[in-house]
Amino acid sequence: MTVADLTEAELIARVRAQLPPAPPWMIVGIGDDAAVVEPERNRVDVLSVDALIEGVHFDRAFTPPDAIGHRALAVNLSDLAAMGAEPRLALLSLALPQALAVSDFDAMIAGFTALAARHRLHLAGGNLTRSPGPLVVDVTVMGTVKPRRALLRAGARPGDELYVSGTIGAAAAGLQMLKAGLQARTTTDHCVHRYLYPEPRVRLGSMLGRNRAASACMDLSDGLADAVRQVADASGVGAVIDIDRLPIDPEAREWFVSRGLDPVHEAVTGGDDYELLVAVRPRTRSRLAAAHRHGGVPLTRIGLCTNDRAILMRRTAGNAIEAQPMPRGYTHFR
Amino acid sequence: MTVADLTEAELIARVRAQLPPAPPWMIVGIGDDAAVVEPERNRVDVLSVDALIEGVHFDRAFTPPDAIGHRALAVNLSDLAAMGAEPRLALLSLALPQALAVSDFDAMIAGFTALAARHRLHLAGGNLTRSPGPLVVDVTVMGTVKPRRALLRAGARPGDELYVSGTIGAAAAGLQMLKAGLQARTTTDHCVHRYLYPEPRVRLGSMLGRNRAASACMDLSDGLADAVRQVADASGVGAVIDIDRLPIDPEAREWFVSRGLDPVHEAVTGGDDYELLVAVRPRTRSRLAAAHRHGGVPLTRIGLCTNDRAILMRRTAGNAIEAQPMPRGYTHFR
C-alpha cells in the first residue's frame, strides 16, 4: 500500500494517531486552517525552518524512513539549541512521492515524533501534498528563550576562547560508510548512527543561554570550518584553531586514515555533526562547568578568537608552529 | 545566469536587498541560526504552513515567477484570514532547480515581498537549498489574534446562515484558460489574473474576528464544496446551498458555458479562489455590515446550516425545489 492509496485526511489521521495529547497552551492544533497557541510569558519566540530533500540531504537507498523523520527534526532542534532556546512546537510540511509505502510514511512520522517527545516539542500543524519528484520534509520549529539570553553568532571578541561540544567527524565518516555500501553497519556502527540519528544539543544550548556563558554560538550543521568562519565573520574577528586539540571521533579518524584521507580535513569540513561551536570570554570560563555538567556532553577548547581577521588552523611541529588557512566548508548550493 | 552560478550567501543577499527595514519587534532577523521575535502583548499566535510545488500546484510554462512568489504567500495569508488573524511574519523555504534563472529567482522574491508589504508581513528567515526536481516554495506564516477571537471551522449551529466573500469560479476558469494556451491573456484577463494573483481576504477575516460576527470560518483554497463540507463536518451540522444565490463570477460563467461545462459544478469544485466561507448566527447578522464595509469585498448569503447532516445544493424550478448532494471538492492527494 502506498500513500497514493490514501486520502489526505487518512494520512493526517495516521499522523495524529502517533501524537501525545496536546499541551494546554495549544488552543487549536492540527485540523483547522491554522494552529493557535498561547505565547509563553516573559519569553521571546525563536523560529527556524529547514528542509531535507531526497537526493540532496539524504538517499533513501541507505537512510531508513525513521532516520529521515528524526534528522528532519534534529536539524531544526539544533538551530534552536544554537540560539539557547527551548523547543515548543513544530509544523511539518511533507511532499510525498506517490510510490512511498504507507509503512515508510508511518516510520518517518515515528522517527519525528519520538525525537519530538524527548524534547517536549509538540506538532501543531503542517501540510501534506504529493511530490512529482523527490520526498521533501520541510520542518518549521518554534522555541522560546528569555529576553536578551538568545545566543547569537555575533558577539565574539578577540581573546574569546572557542569550544566545541562532543566530537567531530563521526557523521561524515558514517555517511562515507553508507555510501561505500556498508548498510549492514546501519544500526550498530557508532559513526553510521551519528549520521542517521544526530542528537541536537538542546540542553547544552539552553544551559549556555541561561547562565550567559557564551559570547557567540552556532551549530555545526555544515561542519566546524564553516561554523568558525560564520561566527568569526558575524563577530568581526579572526580565529586560530589548534589542530591537536580537535576532538575528532576516534572511530571516524580510523575510518578516514583507512581510506587514505586526511582526518583533520575530513573532520573540519564534514557536515551533519550538529554539535555546537561556542565562544567564551576568558573571565566567564567558569560558567562552562555547569553547562558541561548538565548539558550531557563534553566541551573541548579548540582555539581562540583573534584581532587579525584570518581564519587559521595551527599545529605544533617540534619547536615550530605551522599555520594554514582553515579549509572552506561544505556549501549547499554550488 | 542561473542560481547555480551563485552561492547560498549571494542568493540570500539578493533576498535581503528586496526587504524593507525590520520592525522593532524583530530582535534577530535573517542571518543567524534562527529568528528571534518579541510576542505581541495580549494576543495569541496563529501559525500555518503551505507549500507550492511545481508540477502539482503550478506550471512554470504559464505561471510567471512573480505570480509563484505571490501565490505561495497568498495561500498562507488566506489561512491567517480564515482564522481572523493579522499577519506578522513569514519564513520562506525554497528548493531551487539548478537551471532556475537568477532573474526568475529575483522576480519570485519580488512577487512575495510585494504582497508581504501590502499586509505588513515581515520575512523573518528561511532556508535555501537546491532541488534535484521541481521548484518547491514552502512558506510558514505567523499572525496574531486576540484570545478567544480566532475563527474556527467548528462552531456553526443549525440555523446559522452561510456567506461567501467575493465571487467564485474565476480562478478555476483562469487556470483552464492558461491550460488552453491562452497565455496572451495573462496580464489583462480578469479570470487569469484571479488565478495568478489571488487576493487573500485578510482584512475581512480580521474584521469578522474582531466583531465576533462569525460562528465558523474557512477559506476556499480547495473550492466552495470542500469548504462547506469541512465546516459542516467540524461543526457537526449539515448544509443546504441555494444554487441560484451562488456569486459565480460572470466572466467565469461565460467561459464555462462556452466550453460546454456546467458552471455551477465548475465554480463549486474549482479551487484557488481564496475567498472566505462564513457561518453567521441570524441574531448577529447585523455585525456583517461592518465586515462588509471595511473588509473591501462583498459577502453573499448562499445557504443555511441544518440539523440534518446532509450537504445539499438546491434550486427552485417553477414550484418545485430540486435538491442534489454537493459534489466532492478537489483532493490534493489521489
PDB file of N, CA, C and O in Angstrom, chain B residues 66-92:
ATOM      1  N   ASP B  66       6.861  35.969 -10.689  1.00  0.00           N
ATOM      2  CA  ASP B  66       6.343  36.819  -9.607  1.00  0.00           C
ATOM      3  C   ASP B  66       5.008  36.286  -9.098  1.00  0.00           C
ATOM      4  O   ASP B  66       4.683  36.423  -7.917  1.00  0.00           O
ATOM      5  N   ALA B  67       4.238  35.620  -9.978  1.00  0.00           N
ATOM      6  CA  ALA B  67       2.978  35.014  -9.536  1.00  0.00           C
ATOM      7  C   ALA B  67       3.247  33.822  -8.619  1.00  0.00           C
ATOM      8  O   ALA B  67       2.487  33.569  -7.672  1.00  0.00           O
ATOM      9  N   ILE B  68       4.325  33.080  -8.863  1.00  0.00           N
ATOM     10  CA  ILE B  68       4.673  31.957  -7.979  1.00  0.00           C
ATOM     11  C   ILE B  68       4.944  32.486  -6.569  1.00  0.00           C
ATOM     12  O   ILE B  68       4.424  31.965  -5.576  1.00  0.00           O
ATOM     13  N   GLY B  69       5.733  33.540  -6.477  1.00  0.00           N
ATOM     14  CA  GLY B  69       6.024  34.136  -5.172  1.00  0.00           C
ATOM     15  C   GLY B  69       4.776  34.698  -4.511  1.00  0.00           C
ATOM     16  O   GLY B  69       4.555  34.513  -3.307  1.00  0.00           O
ATOM     17  N   HIS B  70       3.943  35.380  -5.321  1.00  0.00           N
ATOM     18  CA  HIS B  70       2.700  35.949  -4.796  1.00  0.00           C
ATOM     19  C   HIS B  70       1.786  34.854  -4.261  1.00  0.00           C
ATOM     20  O   HIS B  70       1.295  34.930  -3.125  1.00  0.00           O
ATOM     21  N   ARG B  71       1.558  33.819  -5.072  1.00  0.00           N
ATOM     22  CA  ARG B  71       0.617  32.767  -4.683  1.00  0.00           C
ATOM     23  C   ARG B  71       1.105  31.993  -3.459  1.00  0.00           C
ATOM     24  O   ARG B  71       0.310  31.621  -2.591  1.00  0.00           O
ATOM     25  N   ALA B  72       2.420  31.745  -3.393  1.00  0.00           N
ATOM     26  CA  ALA B  72       2.957  30.980  -2.259  1.00  0.00           C
ATOM     27  C   ALA B  72       2.658  31.694  -0.945  1.00  0.00           C
ATOM     28  O   ALA B  72       2.342  31.055   0.066  1.00  0.00           O
ATOM     29  N   LEU B  73       2.731  33.018  -0.961  1.00  0.00           N
ATOM     30  CA  LEU B  73       2.395  33.759   0.253  1.00  0.00           C
ATOM     31  C   LEU B  73       0.888  33.903   0.408  1.00  0.00           C
ATOM     32  O   LEU B  73       0.355  33.789   1.511  1.00  0.00           O
ATOM     33  N   ALA B  74       0.179  34.130  -0.711  1.00  0.00           N
ATOM     34  CA  ALA B  74      -1.269  34.362  -0.656  1.00  0.00           C
ATOM     35  C   ALA B  74      -2.013  33.183  -0.026  1.00  0.00           C
ATOM     36  O   ALA B  74      -2.931  33.377   0.775  1.00  0.00           O
ATOM     37  N   VAL B  75      -1.617  31.967  -0.377  1.00  0.00           N
ATOM     38  CA  VAL B  75      -2.330  30.799   0.167  1.00  0.00           C
ATOM     39  C   VAL B  75      -2.155  30.719   1.680  1.00  0.00           C
ATOM     40  O   VAL B  75      -3.047  30.264   2.400  1.00  0.00           O
ATOM     41  N   ASN B  76      -1.019  31.182   2.164  1.00  0.00           N
ATOM     42  CA  ASN B  76      -0.784  31.205   3.606  1.00  0.00           C
ATOM     43  C   ASN B  76      -1.515  32.353   4.284  1.00  0.00           C
ATOM     44  O   ASN B  76      -2.073  32.190   5.372  1.00  0.00           O
ATOM     45  N   LEU B  77      -1.492  33.524   3.659  1.00  0.00           N
ATOM     46  CA  LEU B  77      -2.231  34.663   4.210  1.00  0.00           C
ATOM     47  C   LEU B  77      -3.714  34.327   4.278  1.00  0.00           C
ATOM     48  O   LEU B  77      -4.426  34.761   5.191  1.00  0.00           O
ATOM     49  N   SER B  78      -4.187  33.560   3.310  1.00  0.00           N
ATOM     50  CA  SER B  78      -5.579  33.159   3.292  1.00  0.00           C
ATOM     51  C   SER B  78      -5.915  32.301   4.515  1.00  0.00           C
ATOM     52  O   SER B  78      -7.008  32.411   5.085  1.00  0.00           O
ATOM     53  N   ASP B  79      -4.968  31.455   4.933  1.00  0.00           N
ATOM     54  CA  ASP B  79      -5.186  30.661   6.148  1.00  0.00           C
ATOM     55  C   ASP B  79      -5.261  31.561   7.383  1.00  0.00           C
ATOM     56  O   ASP B  79      -6.076  31.322   8.276  1.00  0.00           O
ATOM     57  N   LEU B  80      -4.414  32.576   7.433  1.00  0.00           N
ATOM     58  CA  LEU B  80      -4.496  33.521   8.557  1.00  0.00           C
ATOM     59  C   LEU B  80      -5.825  34.263   8.524  1.00  0.00           C
ATOM     60  O   LEU B  80      -6.480  34.450   9.558  1.00  0.00           O
ATOM     61  N   ALA B  81      -6.233  34.691   7.321  1.00  0.00           N
ATOM     62  CA  ALA B  81      -7.507  35.401   7.167  1.00  0.00           C
ATOM     63  C   ALA B  81      -8.653  34.548   7.684  1.00  0.00           C
ATOM     64  O   ALA B  81      -9.546  35.031   8.388  1.00  0.00           O
ATOM     65  N   ALA B  82      -8.617  33.257   7.347  1.00  0.00           N
ATOM     66  CA  ALA B  82      -9.689  32.350   7.750  1.00  0.00           C
ATOM     67  C   ALA B  82      -9.744  32.159   9.260  1.00  0.00           C
ATOM     68  O   ALA B  82     -10.758  31.711   9.796  1.00  0.00           O
ATOM     69  N   MET B  83      -8.655  32.488   9.957  1.00  0.00           N
ATOM     70  CA  MET B  83      -8.633  32.412  11.424  1.00  0.00           C
ATOM     71  C   MET B  83      -8.947  33.769  12.053  1.00  0.00           C
ATOM     72  O   MET B  83      -8.976  33.886  13.278  1.00  0.00           O
ATOM     73  N   GLY B  84      -9.119  34.793  11.237  1.00  0.00           N
ATOM     74  CA  GLY B  84      -9.328  36.135  11.774  1.00  0.00           C
ATOM     75  C   GLY B  84      -8.053  36.775  12.290  1.00  0.00           C
ATOM     76  O   GLY B  84      -8.103  37.748  13.052  1.00  0.00           O
ATOM     77  N   ALA B  85      -6.902  36.242  11.880  1.00  0.00           N
ATOM     78  CA  ALA B  85      -5.623  36.710  12.426  1.00  0.00           C
ATOM     79  C   ALA B  85      -5.003  37.813  11.581  1.00  0.00           C
ATOM     80  O   ALA B  85      -5.250  37.898  10.377  1.00  0.00           O
ATOM     81  N   GLU B  86      -4.211  38.646  12.228  1.00  0.00           N
ATOM     82  CA  GLU B  86      -3.448  39.657  11.499  1.00  0.00           C
ATOM     83  C   GLU B  86      -2.034  39.146  11.244  1.00  0.00           C
ATOM     84  O   GLU B  86      -1.373  38.678  12.166  1.00  0.00           O
ATOM     85  N   PRO B  87      -1.564  39.235   9.995  1.00  0.00           N
ATOM     86  CA  PRO B  87      -0.260  38.685   9.635  1.00  0.00           C
ATOM     87  C   PRO B  87       0.874  39.413  10.359  1.00  0.00           C
ATOM     88  O   PRO B  87       0.781  40.606  10.632  1.00  0.00           O
ATOM     89  N   ARG B  88       1.910  38.660  10.654  1.00  0.00           N
ATOM     90  CA  ARG B  88       3.052  39.271  11.319  1.00  0.00           C
ATOM     91  C   ARG B  88       4.358  38.933  10.611  1.00  0.00           C
ATOM     92  O   ARG B  88       5.087  39.800  10.201  1.00  0.00           O
ATOM     93  N   LEU B  89       4.648  37.657  10.459  1.00  0.00           N
ATOM     94  CA  LEU B  89       5.923  37.289   9.847  1.00  0.00           C
ATOM     95  C   LEU B  89       5.785  36.015   9.039  1.00  0.00           C
ATOM     96  O   LEU B  89       4.814  35.267   9.172  1.00  0.00           O
ATOM     97  N   ALA B  90       6.783  35.791   8.192  1.00  0.00           N
ATOM     98  CA  ALA B  90       6.848  34.570   7.400  1.00  0.00           C
ATOM     99  C   ALA B  90       8.264  34.026   7.406  1.00  0.00           C
ATOM    100  O   ALA B  90       9.232  34.773   7.601  1.00  0.00           O
ATOM    101  N   LEU B  91       8.372  32.707   7.200  1.00  0.00           N
ATOM    102  CA  LEU B  91       9.641  32.045   6.915  1.00  0.00           C
ATOM    103  C   LEU B  91       9.505  31.428   5.528  1.00  0.00           C
ATOM    104  O   LEU B  91       8.467  30.843   5.214  1.00  0.00           O
ATOM    105  N   LEU B  92      10.531  31.574   4.719  1.00  0.00           N
ATOM    106  CA  LEU B  92      10.448  31.147   3.317  1.00  0.00           C
ATOM    107  C   LEU B  92      11.488  30.060   3.054  1.00  0.00           C
ATOM    108  O   LEU B  92      12.688  30.317   3.116  1.00  0.00           O
TER     109      LEU B  92
END
